[in-house]
Coordinates of C-alpha atoms in Angstrom, one line a residue:
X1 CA -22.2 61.4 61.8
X2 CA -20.2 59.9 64.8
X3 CA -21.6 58.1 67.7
X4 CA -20.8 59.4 71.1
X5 CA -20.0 57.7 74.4
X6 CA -20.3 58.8 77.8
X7 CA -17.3 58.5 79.4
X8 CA -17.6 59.8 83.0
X9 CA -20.1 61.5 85.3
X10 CA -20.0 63.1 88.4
X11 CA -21.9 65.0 91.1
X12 CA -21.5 67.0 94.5
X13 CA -24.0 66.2 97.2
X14 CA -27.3 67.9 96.9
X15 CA -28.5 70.0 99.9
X16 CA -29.0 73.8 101.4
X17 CA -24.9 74.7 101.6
X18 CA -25.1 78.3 101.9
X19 CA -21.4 78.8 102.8
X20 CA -20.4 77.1 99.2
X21 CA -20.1 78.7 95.6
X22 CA -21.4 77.6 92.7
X23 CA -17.8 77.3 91.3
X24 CA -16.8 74.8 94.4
X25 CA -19.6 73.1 94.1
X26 CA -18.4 72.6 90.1
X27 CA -15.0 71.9 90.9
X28 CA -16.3 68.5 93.0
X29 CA -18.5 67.4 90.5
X30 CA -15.3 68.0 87.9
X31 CA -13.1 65.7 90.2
X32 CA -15.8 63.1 90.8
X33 CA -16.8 63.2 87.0
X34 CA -12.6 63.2 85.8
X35 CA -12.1 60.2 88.1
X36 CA -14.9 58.1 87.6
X37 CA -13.7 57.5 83.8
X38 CA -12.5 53.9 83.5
X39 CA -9.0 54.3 82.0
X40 CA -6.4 57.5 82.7
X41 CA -7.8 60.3 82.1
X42 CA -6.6 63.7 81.3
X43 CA -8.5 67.0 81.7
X44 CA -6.9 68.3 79.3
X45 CA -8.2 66.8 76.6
X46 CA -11.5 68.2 77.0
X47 CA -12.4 70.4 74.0
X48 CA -15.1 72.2 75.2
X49 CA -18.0 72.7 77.3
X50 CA -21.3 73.4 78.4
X51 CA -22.4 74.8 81.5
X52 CA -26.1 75.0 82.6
X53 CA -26.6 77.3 85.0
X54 CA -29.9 79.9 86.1
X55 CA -28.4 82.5 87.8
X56 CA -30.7 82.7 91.4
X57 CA -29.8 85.3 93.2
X58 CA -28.5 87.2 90.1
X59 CA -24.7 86.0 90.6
X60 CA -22.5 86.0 87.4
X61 CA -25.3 85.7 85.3
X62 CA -22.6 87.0 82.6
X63 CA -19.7 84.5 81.5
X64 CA -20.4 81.9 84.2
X65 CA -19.6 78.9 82.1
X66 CA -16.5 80.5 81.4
X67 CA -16.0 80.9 85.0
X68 CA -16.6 77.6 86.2
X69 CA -14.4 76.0 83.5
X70 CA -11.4 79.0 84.2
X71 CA -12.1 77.7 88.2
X72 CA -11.3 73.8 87.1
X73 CA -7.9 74.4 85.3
X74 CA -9.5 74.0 81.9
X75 CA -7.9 76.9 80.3
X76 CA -8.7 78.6 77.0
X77 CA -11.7 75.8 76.1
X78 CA -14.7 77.3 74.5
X79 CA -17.3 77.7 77.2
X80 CA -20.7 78.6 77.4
X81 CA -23.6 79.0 79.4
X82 CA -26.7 77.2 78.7
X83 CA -30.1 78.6 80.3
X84 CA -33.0 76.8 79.8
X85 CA -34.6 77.1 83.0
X86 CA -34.8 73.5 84.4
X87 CA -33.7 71.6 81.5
X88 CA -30.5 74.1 81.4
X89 CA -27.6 70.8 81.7
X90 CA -29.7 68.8 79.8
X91 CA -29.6 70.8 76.9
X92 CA -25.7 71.4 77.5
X93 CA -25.5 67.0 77.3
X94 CA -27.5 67.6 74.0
X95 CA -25.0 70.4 72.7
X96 CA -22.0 68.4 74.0
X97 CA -23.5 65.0 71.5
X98 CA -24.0 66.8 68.8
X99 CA -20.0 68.9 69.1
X100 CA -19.4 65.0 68.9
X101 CA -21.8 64.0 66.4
X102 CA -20.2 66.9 64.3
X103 CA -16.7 66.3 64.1
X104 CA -15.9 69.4 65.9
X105 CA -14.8 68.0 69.1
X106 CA -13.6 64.7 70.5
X107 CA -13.9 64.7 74.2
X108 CA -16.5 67.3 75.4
X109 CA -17.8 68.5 79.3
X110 CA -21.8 69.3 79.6
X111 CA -22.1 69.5 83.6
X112 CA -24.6 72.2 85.9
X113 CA -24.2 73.9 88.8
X114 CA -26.6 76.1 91.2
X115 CA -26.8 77.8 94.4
X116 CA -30.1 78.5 95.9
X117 CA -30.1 77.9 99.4
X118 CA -28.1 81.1 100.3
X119 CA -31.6 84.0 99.8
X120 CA -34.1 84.5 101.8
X121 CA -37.6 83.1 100.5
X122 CA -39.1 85.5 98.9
X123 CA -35.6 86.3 96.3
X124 CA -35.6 82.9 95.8
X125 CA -39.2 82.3 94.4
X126 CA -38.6 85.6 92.6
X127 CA -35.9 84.0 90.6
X128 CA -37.4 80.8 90.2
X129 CA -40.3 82.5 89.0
X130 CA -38.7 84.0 85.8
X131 CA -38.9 80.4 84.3
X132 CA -42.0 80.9 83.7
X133 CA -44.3 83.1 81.7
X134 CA -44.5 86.7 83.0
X135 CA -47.2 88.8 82.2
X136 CA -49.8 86.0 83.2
X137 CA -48.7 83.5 85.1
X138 CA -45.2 85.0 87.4
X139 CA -46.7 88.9 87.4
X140 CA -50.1 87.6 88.3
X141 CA -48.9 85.4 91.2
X142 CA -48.8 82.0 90.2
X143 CA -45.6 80.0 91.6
X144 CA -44.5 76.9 90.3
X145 CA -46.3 74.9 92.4
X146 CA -49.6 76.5 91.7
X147 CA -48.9 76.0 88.0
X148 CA -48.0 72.1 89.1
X149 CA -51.4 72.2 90.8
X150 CA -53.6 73.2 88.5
X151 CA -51.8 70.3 86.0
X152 CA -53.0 68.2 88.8
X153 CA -56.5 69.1 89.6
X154 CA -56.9 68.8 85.6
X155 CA -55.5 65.3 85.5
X156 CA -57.9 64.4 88.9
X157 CA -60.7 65.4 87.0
X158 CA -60.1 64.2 83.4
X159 CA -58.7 60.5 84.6
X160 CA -59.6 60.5 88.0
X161 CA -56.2 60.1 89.1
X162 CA -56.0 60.6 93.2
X163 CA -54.3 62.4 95.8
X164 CA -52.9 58.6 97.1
X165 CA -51.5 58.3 94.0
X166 CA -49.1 61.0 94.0
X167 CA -48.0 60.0 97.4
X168 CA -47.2 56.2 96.2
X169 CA -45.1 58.4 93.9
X170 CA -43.5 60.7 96.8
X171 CA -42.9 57.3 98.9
X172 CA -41.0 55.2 96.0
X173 CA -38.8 58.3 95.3
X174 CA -38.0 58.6 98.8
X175 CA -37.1 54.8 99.2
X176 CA -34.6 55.3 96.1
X177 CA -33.1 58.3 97.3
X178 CA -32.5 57.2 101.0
X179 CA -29.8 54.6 98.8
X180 CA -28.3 57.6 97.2
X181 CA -25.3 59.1 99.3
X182 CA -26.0 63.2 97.3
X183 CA -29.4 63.2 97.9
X184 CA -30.7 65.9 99.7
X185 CA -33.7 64.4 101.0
X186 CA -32.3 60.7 102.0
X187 CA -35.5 59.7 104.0
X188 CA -38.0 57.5 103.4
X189 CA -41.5 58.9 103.6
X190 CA -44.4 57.0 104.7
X191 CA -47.8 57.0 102.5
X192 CA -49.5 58.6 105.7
X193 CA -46.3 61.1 105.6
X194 CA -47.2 61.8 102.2
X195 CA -50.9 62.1 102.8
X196 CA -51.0 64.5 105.9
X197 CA -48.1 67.0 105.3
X198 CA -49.2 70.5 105.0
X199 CA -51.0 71.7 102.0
X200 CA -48.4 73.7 99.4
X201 CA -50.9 74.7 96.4
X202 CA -54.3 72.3 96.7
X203 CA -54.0 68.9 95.9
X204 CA -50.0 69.1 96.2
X205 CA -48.8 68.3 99.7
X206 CA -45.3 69.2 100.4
X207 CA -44.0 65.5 99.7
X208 CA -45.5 66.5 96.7
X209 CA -43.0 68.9 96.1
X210 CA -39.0 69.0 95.2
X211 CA -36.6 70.7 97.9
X212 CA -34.3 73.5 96.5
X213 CA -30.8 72.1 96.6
X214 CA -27.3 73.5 95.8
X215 CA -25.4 71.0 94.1
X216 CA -23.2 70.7 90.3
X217 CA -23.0 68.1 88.4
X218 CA -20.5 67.0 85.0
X219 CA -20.8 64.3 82.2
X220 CA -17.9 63.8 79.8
X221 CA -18.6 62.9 76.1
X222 CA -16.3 61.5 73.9
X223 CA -16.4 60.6 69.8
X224 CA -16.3 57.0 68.7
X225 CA -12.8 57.6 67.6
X226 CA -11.3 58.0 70.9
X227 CA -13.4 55.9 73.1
X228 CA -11.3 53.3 73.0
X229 CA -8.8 55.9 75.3
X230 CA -11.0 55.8 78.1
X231 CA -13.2 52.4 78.1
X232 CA -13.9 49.2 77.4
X233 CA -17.1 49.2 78.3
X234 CA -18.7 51.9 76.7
X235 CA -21.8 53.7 77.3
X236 CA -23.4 55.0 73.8
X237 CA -25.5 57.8 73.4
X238 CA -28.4 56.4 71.2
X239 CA -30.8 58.4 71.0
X240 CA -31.5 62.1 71.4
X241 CA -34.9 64.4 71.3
X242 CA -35.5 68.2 72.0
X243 CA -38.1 70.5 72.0
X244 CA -40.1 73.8 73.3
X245 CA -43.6 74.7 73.7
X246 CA -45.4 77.9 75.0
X247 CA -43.8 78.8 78.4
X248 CA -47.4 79.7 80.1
X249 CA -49.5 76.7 80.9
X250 CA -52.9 78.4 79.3
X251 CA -50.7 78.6 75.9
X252 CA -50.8 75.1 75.6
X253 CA -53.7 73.2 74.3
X254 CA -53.4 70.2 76.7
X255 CA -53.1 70.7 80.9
X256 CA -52.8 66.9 81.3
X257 CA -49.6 66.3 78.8
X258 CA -46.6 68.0 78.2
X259 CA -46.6 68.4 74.6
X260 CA -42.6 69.2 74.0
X261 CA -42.2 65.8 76.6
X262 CA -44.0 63.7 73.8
X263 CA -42.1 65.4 70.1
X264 CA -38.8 65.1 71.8
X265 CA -39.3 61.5 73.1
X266 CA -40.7 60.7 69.8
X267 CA -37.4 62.1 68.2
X268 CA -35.3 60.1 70.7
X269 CA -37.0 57.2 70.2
X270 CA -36.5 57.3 66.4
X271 CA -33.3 58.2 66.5
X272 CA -31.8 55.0 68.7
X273 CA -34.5 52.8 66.8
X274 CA -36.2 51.9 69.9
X275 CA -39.6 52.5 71.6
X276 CA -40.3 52.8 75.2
X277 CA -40.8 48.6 75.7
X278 CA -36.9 48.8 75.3
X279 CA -36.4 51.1 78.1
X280 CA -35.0 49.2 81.2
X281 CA -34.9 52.1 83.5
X282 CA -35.8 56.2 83.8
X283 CA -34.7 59.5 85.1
X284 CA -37.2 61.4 84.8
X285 CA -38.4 65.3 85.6
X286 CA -40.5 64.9 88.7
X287 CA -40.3 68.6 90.4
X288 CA -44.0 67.6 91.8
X289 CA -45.2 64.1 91.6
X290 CA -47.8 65.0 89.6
X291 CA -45.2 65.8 86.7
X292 CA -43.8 61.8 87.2
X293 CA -47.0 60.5 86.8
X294 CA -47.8 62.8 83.6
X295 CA -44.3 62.1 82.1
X296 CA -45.5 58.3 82.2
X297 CA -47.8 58.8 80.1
X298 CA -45.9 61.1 77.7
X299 CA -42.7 58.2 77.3
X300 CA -45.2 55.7 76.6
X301 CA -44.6 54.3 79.3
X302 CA -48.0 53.3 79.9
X303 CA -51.3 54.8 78.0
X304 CA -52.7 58.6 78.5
X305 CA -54.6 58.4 82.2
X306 CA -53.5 55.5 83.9
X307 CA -50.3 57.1 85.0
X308 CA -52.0 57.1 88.6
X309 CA -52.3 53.3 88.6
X310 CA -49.0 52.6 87.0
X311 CA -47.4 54.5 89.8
X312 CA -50.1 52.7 92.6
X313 CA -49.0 49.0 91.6
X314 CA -45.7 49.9 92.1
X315 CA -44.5 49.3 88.6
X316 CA -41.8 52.3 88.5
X317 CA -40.4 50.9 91.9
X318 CA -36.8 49.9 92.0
X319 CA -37.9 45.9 91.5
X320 CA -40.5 47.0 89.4
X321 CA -41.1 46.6 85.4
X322 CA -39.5 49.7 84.8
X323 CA -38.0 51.5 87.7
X324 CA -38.1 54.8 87.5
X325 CA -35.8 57.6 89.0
X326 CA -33.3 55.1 90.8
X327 CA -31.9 58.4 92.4
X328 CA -34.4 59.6 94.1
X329 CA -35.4 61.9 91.3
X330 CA -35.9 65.4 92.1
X331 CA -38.0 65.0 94.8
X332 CA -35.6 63.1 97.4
X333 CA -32.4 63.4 95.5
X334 CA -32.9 67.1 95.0
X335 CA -33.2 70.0 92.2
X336 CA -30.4 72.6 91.9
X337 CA -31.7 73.6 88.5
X338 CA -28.9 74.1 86.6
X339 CA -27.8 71.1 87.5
X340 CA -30.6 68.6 87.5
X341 CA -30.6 67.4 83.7
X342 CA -26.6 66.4 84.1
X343 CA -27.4 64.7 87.6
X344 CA -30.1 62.1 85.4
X345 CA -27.0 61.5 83.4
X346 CA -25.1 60.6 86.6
X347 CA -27.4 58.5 87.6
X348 CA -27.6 55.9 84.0
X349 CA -23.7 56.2 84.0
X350 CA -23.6 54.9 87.6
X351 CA -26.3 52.0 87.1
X352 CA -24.7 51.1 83.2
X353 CA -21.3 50.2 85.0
X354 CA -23.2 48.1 87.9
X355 CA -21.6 51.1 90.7
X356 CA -25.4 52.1 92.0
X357 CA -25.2 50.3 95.2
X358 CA -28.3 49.6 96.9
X359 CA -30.2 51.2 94.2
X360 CA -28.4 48.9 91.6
X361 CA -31.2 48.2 88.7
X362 CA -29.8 44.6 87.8
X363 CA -29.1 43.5 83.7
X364 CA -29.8 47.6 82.7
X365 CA -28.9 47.5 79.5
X366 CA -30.7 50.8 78.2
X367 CA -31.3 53.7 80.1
X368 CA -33.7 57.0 79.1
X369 CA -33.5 60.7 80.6
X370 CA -36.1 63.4 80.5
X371 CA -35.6 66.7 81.5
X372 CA -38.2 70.0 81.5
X373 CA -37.3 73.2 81.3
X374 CA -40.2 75.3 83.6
X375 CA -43.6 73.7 83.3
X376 CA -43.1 72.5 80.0
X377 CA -41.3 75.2 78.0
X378 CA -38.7 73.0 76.8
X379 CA -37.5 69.3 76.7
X380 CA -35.2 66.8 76.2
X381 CA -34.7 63.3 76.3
X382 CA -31.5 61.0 75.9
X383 CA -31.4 57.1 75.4
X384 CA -28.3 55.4 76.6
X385 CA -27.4 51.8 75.3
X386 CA -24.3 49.7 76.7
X387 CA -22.5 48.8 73.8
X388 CA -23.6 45.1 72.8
X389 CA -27.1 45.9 74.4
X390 CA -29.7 43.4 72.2

């Protein structure tokens, strides 16, 4: 099969914007993404696209890829919809490689975009809610945070991982994403910050917790025949991994792992030939710290239980040995879901070409993504090499 490139990627800002639509918030991550491409670049060679997208509040829940595309002047494209809770635009980047891979297309949008900020409360946790599994976990009660919480208190008592620990984790993402100009959270956080904020679902504090955010963003693929077109310095897709798991927590037979997080990072990891010593830097899914620290340990980042520690000694810090979630991650950049995996992607193509700013990871040669869809219903991981990478 082909190789594919990424050629551009772009976001809106992340934040509560009630007064904006999920199709202007698409059309600015469109522009951002069209112009960020090295060389000229048309729209109209796009041949397709994939649009993650949940639905909260219930708006066009029918045909909204369609929609978004239609809004951005890309006329007549096949376009669809990808819902996969929280790893909805990460499995439209997965769908857009493999058009590539396939031969089908050359030059191919995967992008996300979400409005939550515009419901009251209570609709909003109602939506978010039917990510999860219904008759025992979203009928019974349980929010995502007390689902999050109960993965901690396991991991607490199984490794003895602490409360501090998942602060250290709340205070490097904050650092990152007061460097990033879309974050929706740009603060720092101090570890007392961290420590004494009010309690959301026992041991989670609220630094513990991702905001909900508006926000879109787009990635542009292209095939190994056309790169050339659009830059000399390409970005390769390496490696690619996907997979699902029982959407309740109790269906699975671990509360300390996220079993889809480990098959699908095995599967990217085979397919680029690499392993996670080769990784120079990480998006990954981090709605609660608690999820960071776990998705550690499921990369191979480090070994099952010291996640805790790795995050403590300030290894995933952005002059650490492997930084991890440059951005901000979800919990300072922000989490509009349908958005979220695409934004990860933003982030790699931004540090790849050196344009990160402040939050620049010097000589990144290889970059991974890892996105979750609910508490572990789905994943998937990309691996992106700069071309020439050793």
């Amino acid at each position: 099969m082909r190789d594919a490139y990424l050629i551009g990627a772009g976001q809106s800002d992340f934040g509560a914007f009630p007064d904006k639509s999920y199709l202007s918030l698409f059309r600015t991550a469109f522009e951002n993404a069209c112009e960020s491409v090295s060389k000229e670049f048309d729209p109209v060679n796009v041949d397709e696209a994939y649009v993650g997208n949940l639905s909260i509040g219930g708006r066009q829940i029918g045909l909204p890829g369609p929609a978004a595309t239609e809004h951005v002047g890309l006329h007549a494209i096949p376009s669809v919809r990808i819902e996969n809770a929280c790893a909805a635009s990460g499995y439209g980047v997965r769908q857009a490689v493999q058009a590539v891979k396939s031969g089908m297309a050359d030059v191919v949008l995967a992008g996300g975009t979400e409005v939550m900020n515009d419901l009251g409360d209570d609709r909003v946790r109602y939506w978010l809610g039917v990510s999860g599994e219904m008759e025992w976990e979203r009928m019974a009660g349980t929010t995502f945070s007390g689902v999050f919480a109960q993965i901690a208190s396991a991991h607490m008592a199984e490794y003895g991982t602490t409360r501090e620990q998942l602060s250290h984790v709340a205070v490097k993402s904050h650092e990152n994403g007061a460097k990033n100009p879309h974050a929706h959270l740009g603060h720092e956080c101090s570890l007392e910050d961290a420590e004494s904020a009010p309690t959301v679902a026992d041991p989670l504090t609220l630094y513990h917790c991702c905001p909900m955010s508006d926000g879109a963003a787009v990635v542009l693929v292209a095939s190994e025949e056309v790169i050339d077109e659009y830059d000399d310095d390409p970005i390769r897709i390496a490696g690619v991994g996907a997979a699902s798991d029982g959407v309740g927590l109790f269906e699975r037979n671990s509360y300390t792992a996220i079993p889809a997080s480990e098959t699908a990072v095995n599967q990217a990891y085979e397919d680029a030939g690499m392993g996670p010593d080769d990784i120079d830097f990480a998006e990954v899914h981090d709605c609660f710290s608690i999820a960071e620290i776990v998705a550690y340990e499921d990369l191979g980042f480090c070994e099952r239980g010291e996640g805790g520690v790795f995050a403590e000694r300030g290894a995933t810090k952005l002059d650490g040995e492997l930084p991890v979630n440059t951005s901000g991650g979800l919990k300072s950049k922000g989490h509009p879901i349908g958005a979220t995996g695409a934004s990860q992607v933003v982030e790699v193509f931004e540090q790849l070409h050196g344009r990160a700013g402040e939050r620049q990871v010097e000589n990144s040669q290889i970059a991974l993504t890892h996105n979750i869809g609910g508490s572990g219903g789905a994943a998937v991981v990309h691996i992106f090499e700069k071309e020439g990478a050793a």
